[in-house]
Short mmCIF file of C-alpha atoms and ligand atoms in Angstrom, two decimals:
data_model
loop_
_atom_site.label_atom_id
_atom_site.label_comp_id
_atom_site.label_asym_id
_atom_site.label_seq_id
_atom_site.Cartn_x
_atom_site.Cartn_y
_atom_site.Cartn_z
CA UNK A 1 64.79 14.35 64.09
CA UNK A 2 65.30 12.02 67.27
CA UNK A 3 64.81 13.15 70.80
CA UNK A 4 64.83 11.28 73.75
CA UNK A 5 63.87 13.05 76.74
CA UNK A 6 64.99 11.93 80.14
CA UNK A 7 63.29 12.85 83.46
CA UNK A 8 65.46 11.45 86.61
CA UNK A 9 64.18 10.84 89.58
CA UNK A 10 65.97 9.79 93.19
CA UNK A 11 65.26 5.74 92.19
CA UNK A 12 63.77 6.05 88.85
CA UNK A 13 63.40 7.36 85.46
CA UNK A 14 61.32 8.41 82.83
CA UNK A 15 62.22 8.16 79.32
CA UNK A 16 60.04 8.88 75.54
CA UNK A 17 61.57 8.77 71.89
CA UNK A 18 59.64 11.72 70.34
CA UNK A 19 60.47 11.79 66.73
CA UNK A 20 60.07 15.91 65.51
CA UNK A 21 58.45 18.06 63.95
CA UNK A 22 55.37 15.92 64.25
CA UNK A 23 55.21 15.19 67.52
CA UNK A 24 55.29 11.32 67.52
CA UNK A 25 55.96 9.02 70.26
CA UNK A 26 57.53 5.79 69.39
CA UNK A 27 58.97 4.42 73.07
CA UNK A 28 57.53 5.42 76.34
CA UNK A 29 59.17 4.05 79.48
CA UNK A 30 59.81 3.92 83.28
CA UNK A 31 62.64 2.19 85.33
CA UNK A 32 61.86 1.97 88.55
CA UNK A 33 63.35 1.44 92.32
CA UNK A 34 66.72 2.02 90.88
CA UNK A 35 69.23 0.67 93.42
CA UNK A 36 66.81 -2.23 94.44
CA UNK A 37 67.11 -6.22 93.82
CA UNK A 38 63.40 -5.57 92.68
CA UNK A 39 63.98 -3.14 90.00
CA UNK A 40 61.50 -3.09 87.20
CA UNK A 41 61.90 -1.76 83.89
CA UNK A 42 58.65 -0.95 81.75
CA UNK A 43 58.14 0.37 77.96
CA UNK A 44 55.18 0.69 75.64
CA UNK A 45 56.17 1.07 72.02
CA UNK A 46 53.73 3.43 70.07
CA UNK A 47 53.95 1.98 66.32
CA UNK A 48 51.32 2.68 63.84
CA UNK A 49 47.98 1.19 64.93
CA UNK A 50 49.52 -0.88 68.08
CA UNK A 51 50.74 -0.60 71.47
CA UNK A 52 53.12 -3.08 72.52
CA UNK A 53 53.33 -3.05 76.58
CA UNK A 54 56.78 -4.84 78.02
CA UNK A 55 57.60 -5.23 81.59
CA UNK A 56 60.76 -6.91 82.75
CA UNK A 57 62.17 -7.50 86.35
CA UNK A 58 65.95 -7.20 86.58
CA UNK A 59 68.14 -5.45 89.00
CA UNK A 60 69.14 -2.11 88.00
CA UNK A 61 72.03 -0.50 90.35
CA UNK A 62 72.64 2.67 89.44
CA UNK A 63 71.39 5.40 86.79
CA UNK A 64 74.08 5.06 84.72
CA UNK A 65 72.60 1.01 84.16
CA UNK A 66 69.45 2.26 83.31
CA UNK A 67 70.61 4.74 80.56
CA UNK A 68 72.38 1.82 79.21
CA UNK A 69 69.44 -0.43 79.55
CA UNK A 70 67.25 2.70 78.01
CA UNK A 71 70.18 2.88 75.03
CA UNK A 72 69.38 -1.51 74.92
CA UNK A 73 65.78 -0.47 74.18
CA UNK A 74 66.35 1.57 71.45
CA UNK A 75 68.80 0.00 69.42
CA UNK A 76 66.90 -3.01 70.19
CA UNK A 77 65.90 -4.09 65.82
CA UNK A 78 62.94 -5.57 66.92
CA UNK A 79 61.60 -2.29 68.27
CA UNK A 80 62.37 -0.12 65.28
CA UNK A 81 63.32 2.78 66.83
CA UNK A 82 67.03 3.79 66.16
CA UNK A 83 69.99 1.54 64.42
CA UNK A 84 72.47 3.61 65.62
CA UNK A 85 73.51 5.71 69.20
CA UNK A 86 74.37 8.78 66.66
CA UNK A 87 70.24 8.89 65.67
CA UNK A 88 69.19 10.87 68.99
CA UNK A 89 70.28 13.99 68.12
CA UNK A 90 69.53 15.73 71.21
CA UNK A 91 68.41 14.25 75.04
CA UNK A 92 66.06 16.94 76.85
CA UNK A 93 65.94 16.55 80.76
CA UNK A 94 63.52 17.76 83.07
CA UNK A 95 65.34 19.70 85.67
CA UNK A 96 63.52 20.90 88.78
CA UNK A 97 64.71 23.96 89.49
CA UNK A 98 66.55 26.49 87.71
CA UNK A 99 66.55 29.40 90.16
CA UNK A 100 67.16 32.84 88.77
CA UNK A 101 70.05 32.22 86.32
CA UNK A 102 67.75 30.14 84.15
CA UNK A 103 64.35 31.78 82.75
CA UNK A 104 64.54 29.50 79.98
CA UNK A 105 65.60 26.25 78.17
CA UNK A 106 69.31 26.15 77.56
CA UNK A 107 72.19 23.56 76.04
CA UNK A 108 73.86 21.89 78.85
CA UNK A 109 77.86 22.69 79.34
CA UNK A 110 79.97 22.38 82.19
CA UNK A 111 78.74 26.08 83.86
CA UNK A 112 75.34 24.87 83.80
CA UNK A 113 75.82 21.57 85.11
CA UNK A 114 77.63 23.77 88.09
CA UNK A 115 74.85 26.03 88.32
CA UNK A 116 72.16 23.33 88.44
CA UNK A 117 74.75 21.43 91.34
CA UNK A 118 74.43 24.64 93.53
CA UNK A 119 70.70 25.14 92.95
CA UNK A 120 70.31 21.83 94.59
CA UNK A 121 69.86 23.51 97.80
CA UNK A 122 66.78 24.91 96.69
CA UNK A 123 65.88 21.48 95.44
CA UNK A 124 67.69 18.71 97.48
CA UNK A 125 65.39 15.86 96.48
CA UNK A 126 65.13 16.91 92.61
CA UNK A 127 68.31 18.80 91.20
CA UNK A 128 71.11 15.89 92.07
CA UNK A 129 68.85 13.63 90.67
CA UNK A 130 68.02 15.37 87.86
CA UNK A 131 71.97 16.40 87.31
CA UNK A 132 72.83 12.55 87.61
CA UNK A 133 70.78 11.56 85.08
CA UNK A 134 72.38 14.27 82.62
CA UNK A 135 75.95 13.50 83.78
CA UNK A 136 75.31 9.68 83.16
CA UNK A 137 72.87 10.65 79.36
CA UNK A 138 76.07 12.55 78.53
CA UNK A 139 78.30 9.21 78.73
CA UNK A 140 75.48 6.82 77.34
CA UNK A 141 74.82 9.66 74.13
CA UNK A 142 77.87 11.48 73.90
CA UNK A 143 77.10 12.94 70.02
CA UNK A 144 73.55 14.50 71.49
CA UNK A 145 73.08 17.50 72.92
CA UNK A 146 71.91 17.49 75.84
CA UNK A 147 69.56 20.27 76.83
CA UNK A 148 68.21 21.33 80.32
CA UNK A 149 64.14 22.33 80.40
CA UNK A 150 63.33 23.98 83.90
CA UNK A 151 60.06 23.50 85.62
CA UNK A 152 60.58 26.74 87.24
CA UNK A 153 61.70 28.97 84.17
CA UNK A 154 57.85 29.58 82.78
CA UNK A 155 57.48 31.27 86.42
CA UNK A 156 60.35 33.46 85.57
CA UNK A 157 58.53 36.22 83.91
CA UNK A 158 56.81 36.59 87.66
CA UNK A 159 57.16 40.67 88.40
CA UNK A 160 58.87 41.14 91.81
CA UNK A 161 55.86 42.57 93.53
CA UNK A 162 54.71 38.62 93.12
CA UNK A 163 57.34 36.77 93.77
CA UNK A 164 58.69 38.53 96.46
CA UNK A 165 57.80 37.74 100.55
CA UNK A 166 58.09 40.68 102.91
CA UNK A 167 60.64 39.58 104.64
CA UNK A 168 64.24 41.56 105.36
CA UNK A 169 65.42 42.21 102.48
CA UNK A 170 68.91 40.34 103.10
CA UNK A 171 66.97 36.66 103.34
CA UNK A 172 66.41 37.60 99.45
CA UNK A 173 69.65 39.16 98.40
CA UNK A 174 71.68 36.73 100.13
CA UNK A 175 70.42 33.29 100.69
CA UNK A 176 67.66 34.11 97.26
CA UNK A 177 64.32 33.18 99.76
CA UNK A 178 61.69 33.94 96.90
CA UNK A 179 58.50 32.20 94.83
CA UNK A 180 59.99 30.48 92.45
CA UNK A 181 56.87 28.18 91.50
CA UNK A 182 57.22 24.62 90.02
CA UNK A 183 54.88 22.52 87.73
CA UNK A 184 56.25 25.08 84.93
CA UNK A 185 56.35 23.33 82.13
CA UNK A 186 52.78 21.90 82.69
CA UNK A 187 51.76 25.27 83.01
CA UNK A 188 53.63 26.68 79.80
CA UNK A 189 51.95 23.36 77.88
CA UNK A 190 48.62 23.60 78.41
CA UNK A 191 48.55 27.75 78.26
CA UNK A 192 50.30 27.58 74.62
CA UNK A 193 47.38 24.46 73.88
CA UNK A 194 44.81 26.81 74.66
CA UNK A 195 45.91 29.95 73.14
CA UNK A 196 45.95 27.53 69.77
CA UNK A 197 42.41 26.17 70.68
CA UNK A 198 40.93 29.44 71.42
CA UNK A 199 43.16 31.32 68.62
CA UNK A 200 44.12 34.28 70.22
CA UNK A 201 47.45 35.41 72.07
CA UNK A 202 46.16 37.73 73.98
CA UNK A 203 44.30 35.30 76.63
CA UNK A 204 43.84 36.43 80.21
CA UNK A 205 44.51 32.49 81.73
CA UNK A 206 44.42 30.59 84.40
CA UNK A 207 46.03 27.40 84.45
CA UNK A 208 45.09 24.98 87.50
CA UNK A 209 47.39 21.83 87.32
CA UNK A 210 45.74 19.46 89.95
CA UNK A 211 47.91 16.01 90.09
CA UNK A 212 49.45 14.55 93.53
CA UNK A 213 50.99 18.42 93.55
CA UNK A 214 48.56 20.72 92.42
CA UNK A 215 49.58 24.97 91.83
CA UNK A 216 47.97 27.42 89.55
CA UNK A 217 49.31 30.17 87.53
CA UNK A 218 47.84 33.45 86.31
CA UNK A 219 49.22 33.69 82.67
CA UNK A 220 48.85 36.84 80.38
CA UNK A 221 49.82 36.71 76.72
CA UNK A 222 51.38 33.60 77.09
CA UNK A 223 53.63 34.70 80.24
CA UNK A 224 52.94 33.95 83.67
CA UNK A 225 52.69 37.04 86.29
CA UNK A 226 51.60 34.83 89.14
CA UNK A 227 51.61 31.35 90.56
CA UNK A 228 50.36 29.52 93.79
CA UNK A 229 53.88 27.41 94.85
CA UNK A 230 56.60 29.53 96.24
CA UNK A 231 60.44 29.16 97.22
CA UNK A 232 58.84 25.26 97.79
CA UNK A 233 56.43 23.01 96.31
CA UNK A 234 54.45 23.48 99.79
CA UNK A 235 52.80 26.77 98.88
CA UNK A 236 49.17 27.45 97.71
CA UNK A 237 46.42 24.91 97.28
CA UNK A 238 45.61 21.73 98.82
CA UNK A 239 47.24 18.41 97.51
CA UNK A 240 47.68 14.67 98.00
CA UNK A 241 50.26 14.95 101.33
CA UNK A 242 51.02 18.55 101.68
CA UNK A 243 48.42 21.30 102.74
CA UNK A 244 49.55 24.35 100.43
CA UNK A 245 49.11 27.99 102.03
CA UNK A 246 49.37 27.93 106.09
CA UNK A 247 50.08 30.50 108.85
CA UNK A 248 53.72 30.67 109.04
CA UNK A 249 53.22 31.10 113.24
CA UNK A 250 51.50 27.56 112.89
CA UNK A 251 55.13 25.92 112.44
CA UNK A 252 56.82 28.26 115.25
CA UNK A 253 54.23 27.49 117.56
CA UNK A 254 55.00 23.73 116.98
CA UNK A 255 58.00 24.23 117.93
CA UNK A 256 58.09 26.47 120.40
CA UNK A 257 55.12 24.58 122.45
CA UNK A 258 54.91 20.98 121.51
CA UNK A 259 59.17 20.56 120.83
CA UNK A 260 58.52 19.09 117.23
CA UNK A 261 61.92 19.36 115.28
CA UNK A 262 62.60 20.50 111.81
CA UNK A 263 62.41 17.29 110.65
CA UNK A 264 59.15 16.07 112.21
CA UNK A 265 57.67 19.46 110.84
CA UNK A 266 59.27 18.40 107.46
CA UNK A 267 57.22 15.08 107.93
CA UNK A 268 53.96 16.52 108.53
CA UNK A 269 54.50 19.34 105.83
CA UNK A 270 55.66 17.09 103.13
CA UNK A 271 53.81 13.77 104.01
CA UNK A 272 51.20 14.06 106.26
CA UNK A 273 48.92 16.97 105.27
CA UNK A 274 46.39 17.73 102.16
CA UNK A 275 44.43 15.18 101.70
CA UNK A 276 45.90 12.51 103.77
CA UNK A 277 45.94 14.68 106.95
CA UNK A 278 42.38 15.48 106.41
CA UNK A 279 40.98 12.13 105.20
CA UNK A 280 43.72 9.90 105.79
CA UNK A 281 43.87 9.29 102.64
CA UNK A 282 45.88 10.65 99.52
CA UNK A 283 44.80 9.56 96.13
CA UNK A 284 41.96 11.94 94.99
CA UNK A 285 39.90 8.71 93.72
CA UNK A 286 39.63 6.98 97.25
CA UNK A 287 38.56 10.34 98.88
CA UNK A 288 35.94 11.10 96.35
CA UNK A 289 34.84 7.22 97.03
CA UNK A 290 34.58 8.07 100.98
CA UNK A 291 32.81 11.38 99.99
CA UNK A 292 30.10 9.15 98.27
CA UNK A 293 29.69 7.14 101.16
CA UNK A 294 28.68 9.96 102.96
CA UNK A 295 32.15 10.48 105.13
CA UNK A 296 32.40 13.44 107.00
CA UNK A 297 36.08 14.40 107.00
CA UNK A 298 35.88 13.40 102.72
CA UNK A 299 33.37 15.66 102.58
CA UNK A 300 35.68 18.34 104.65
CA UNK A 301 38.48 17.80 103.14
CA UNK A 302 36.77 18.16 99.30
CA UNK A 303 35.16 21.33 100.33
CA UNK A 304 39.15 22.73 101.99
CA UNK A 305 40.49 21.92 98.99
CA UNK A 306 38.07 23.25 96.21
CA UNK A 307 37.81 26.49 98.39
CA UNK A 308 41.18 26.98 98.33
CA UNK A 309 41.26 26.74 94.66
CA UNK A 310 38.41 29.17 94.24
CA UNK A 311 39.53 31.42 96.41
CA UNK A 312 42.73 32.01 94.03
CA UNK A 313 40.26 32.02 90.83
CA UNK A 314 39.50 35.10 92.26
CA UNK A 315 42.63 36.44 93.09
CA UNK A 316 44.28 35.67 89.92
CA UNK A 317 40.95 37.46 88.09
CA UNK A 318 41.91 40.60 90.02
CA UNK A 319 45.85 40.35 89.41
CA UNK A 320 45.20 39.65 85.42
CA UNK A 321 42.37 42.43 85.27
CA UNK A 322 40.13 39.83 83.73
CA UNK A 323 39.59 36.52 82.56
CA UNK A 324 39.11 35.03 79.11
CA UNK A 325 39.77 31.11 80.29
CA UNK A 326 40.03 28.47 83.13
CA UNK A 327 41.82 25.74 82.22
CA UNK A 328 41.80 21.98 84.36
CA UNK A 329 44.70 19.76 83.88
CA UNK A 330 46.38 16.55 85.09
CA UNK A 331 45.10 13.52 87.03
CA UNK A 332 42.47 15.11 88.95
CA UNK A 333 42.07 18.30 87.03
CA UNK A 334 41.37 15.80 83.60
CA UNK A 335 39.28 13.11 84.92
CA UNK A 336 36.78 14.87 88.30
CA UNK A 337 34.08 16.57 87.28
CA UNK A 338 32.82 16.97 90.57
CA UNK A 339 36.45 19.09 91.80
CA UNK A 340 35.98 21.20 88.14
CA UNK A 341 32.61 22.28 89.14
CA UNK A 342 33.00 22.87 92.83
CA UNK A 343 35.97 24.96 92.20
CA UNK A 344 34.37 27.18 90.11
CA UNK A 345 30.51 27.18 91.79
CA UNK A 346 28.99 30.14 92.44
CA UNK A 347 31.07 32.04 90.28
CA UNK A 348 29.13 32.99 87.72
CA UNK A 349 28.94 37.06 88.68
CA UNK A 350 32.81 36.82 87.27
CA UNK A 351 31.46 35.08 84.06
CA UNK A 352 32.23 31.50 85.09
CA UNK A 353 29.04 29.25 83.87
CA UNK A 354 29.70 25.32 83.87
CA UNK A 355 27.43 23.50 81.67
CA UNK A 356 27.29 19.79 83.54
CA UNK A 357 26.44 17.84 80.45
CA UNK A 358 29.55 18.68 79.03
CA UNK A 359 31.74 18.98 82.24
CA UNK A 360 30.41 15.51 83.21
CA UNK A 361 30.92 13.32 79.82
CA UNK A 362 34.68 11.40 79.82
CA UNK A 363 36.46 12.27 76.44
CA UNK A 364 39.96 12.77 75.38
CA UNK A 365 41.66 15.59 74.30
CA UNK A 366 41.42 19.14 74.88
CA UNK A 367 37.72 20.22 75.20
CA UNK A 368 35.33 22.90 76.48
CA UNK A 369 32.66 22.13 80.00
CA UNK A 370 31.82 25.48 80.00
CA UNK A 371 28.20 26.49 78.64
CA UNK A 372 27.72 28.53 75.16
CA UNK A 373 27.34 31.36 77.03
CA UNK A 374 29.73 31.74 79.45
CA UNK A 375 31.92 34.80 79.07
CA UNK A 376 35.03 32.75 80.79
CA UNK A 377 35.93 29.54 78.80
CA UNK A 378 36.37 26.83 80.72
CA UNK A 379 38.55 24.16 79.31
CA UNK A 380 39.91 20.59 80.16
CA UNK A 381 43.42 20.24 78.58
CA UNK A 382 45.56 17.07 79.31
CA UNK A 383 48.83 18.37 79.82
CA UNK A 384 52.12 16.47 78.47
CA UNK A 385 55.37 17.82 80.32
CA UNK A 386 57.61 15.49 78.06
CA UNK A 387 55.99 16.39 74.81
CA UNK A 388 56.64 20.28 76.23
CA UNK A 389 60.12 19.26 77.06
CA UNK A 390 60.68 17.63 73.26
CA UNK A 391 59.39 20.82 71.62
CA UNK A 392 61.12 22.82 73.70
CA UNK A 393 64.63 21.06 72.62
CA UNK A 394 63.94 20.72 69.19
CA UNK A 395 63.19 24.62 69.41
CA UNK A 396 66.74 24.71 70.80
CA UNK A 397 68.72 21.97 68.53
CA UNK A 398 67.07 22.21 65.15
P1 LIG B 1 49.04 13.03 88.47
O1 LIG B 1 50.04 13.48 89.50
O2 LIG B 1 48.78 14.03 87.40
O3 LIG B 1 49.33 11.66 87.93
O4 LIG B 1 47.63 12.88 89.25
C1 LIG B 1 47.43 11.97 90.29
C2 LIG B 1 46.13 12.27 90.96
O5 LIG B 1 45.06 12.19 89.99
C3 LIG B 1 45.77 11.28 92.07
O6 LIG B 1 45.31 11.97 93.21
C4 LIG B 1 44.63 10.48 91.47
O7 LIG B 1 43.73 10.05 92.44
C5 LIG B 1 43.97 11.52 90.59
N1 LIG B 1 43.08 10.88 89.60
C6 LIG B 1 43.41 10.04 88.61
N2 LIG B 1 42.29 9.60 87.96
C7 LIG B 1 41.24 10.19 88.59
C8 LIG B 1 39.82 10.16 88.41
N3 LIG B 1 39.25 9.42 87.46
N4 LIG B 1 39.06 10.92 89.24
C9 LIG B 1 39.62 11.67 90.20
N5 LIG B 1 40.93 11.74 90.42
C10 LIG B 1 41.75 11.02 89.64
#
């Protein structure tokens, strides 16, 4: 079976051709700045033994174009991948948040188009997006399904006493202030890869998904009962432009004091912080560079942000009541062995033992930097949030 799975951002989107049950990709692709005269539309077909790359400028205006100009790419003979519209049997689409009315994947209808529209306000920049792209998917590939994977939904097996603030009880009940957590179906991915690697269902986990956002979850059996993001992507650890966990009075004193608006605290929440308000800097790469070079605030900011992480190893050990594995994923969680091992230094009275010639050798796949001895596994597992979000609609469709 076909799947093409969709992930729509503001001015762009994502789009793969898995073909089930095996897994294979045969078209990967990205249009990007949507709405622009400099639009840009990229694909790499996956056949046997090659990868084709092709990159073409043309103006794109709206989604709906580049659904059609996805549809183009896959009908296209010379690629190979479908003759006909009616042989993508289902379209999967990453949708941002899925509040409490969705704690798992589901076929898209007309309510849950609704209920995504009105869980926009817990998601302005992600749900309308995300919704456009599966009003527009349903026009372009009318016989699919079309089926709505959640990054939030793996978070929904969160117990109250987690996911709950203390806060009047009304803020909850009525306007549904609560952790929600995000990254989801990274999280879900690389906790079901490890439970296969490690061949047991009965893991004590922690995921640690470190990309431009980074979270972490605490996952038991396969469900998580914890997670570092909250109502927002702003909770929890450090990341490219936003800081993670701060004192709430920090943003009233702001105000109060210095005048700053919503919206300039926005900026410096959202934009300005993590990395780049420590360094100046926001790609993980250039402030491990400046670290080298002996930089001060690089060194700073390396140290903030591995603490932080650390400092949630250990509360995540206590909420799970052990640990069998620590697992690293996405850009900086896969490729810095110097983050792996400072986030987990000095923790070897919890069973945490990284063995350096393995943490610092560059291989793909899933794999273990943690020495023979070590009662907590540690593991580096690239994650792959569309392959999660194929399997997850072919569970659904088949
Ligand atoms: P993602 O959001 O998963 O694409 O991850 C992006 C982040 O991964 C950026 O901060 C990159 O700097 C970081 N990254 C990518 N490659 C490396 C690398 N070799 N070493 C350290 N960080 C990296």
């Amino acid at each position: 079976m076909k799947l093409l799975v969709i992930n729509a951002g503001s001015s762009s989107v994502k789009f793969q051709v898995f073909e089930m049950t095996n897994d294979l990709v045969l078209v990967s692709g990205l249009i990007e700045k949507i709405g622009e005269e400099s639009s840009e539309i990229k694909f790499e077909l996956h056949k046997a033994g090659e990868n084709n790359s092709v990159r073409i400028a043309e103006p794109i205006k709206n989604h709906k174009e580049a659904l059609q100009k996805v549809a183009e790419i896959l009908l296209d003979k010379e690629n190979q991948i479908i003759e006909n519209k009616e042989e993508i049997k289902a379209v999967g689409h990453r949708v941002v948040h899925g509040g409490e009315k969705f704690k798992e994947t589901v076929i898209i209808n007309e309510e849950v188009k609704a209920m995504i529209k009105e869980l926009s306000s817990l998601a302005p920049l992600h749900n309308p997006p995300n919704l456009q792209g599966i009003v527009v998917a349903t026009e372009v590939f009318p016989e699919a399904k079309q089926v709505a994977v959640f990054d939030t939904a793996f978070h929904q097996t969160m117990p109250p006493k987690a996911y709950r603030y203390a806060i009047p009880n009304k803020l909850y009940e009525e306007y549904g202030i609560r952790a929600y957590g995000m990254h989801g179906t990274s999280h879900r991915f690389v906790a079901n890869e490890a439970a296969r690697f490690l061949d047991s269902n009965t893991l004590k986990l922690i995921t640690i998904h470190l990309g431009n956002g980074c979270s972490m979850a605490a996952v038991k059996e396969g469900e998580c009962i914890d997670t570092t993001m909250g109502l927002t992507p702003l909770a929890g650890l450090v990341m490219g432009t936003r800081g993670g966990d701060i004192d709430p009075g920090v943003l009233i004193h702001l105000g109060s004091k210095y005048n700053l608006s919503i919206a300039e605290i926005d900026k410096i929440l959202n934009k300005e912080s993590g990395l780049k308000g420590l360094t100046g800097l926001n790609d993980m790469r250039d402030v491990l560079e400046l670290k080298e070079k002996g930089n001060i605030q690089a060194t700073l900011a390396l140290e903030v942000y591995t603490y932080r992480i650390k400092k949630y190893i250990g509360s995540y050990s206590a909420v799970l009541g052990g640990l069998d594995a620590i697992i690293f994923t996405a850009g900086v969680g896969e490729n810095s062995p110097f983050i792996r091992d400072a986030s987990c230094e000095g923790m070897e009275f919890l069973g945490i033992q990284i063995d350096n010639s393995k943490n610092n050798v560059r291989k793909k796949g899933v794999r273990i930097i943690s020495k023979e001895e070590s009662k907590v596994k540690v593991l580096v597992i690239p994650t792959n949030e569309e392959l999660e979000i194929a399997r997850q609609t072919f569970s659904i469709v088949k």
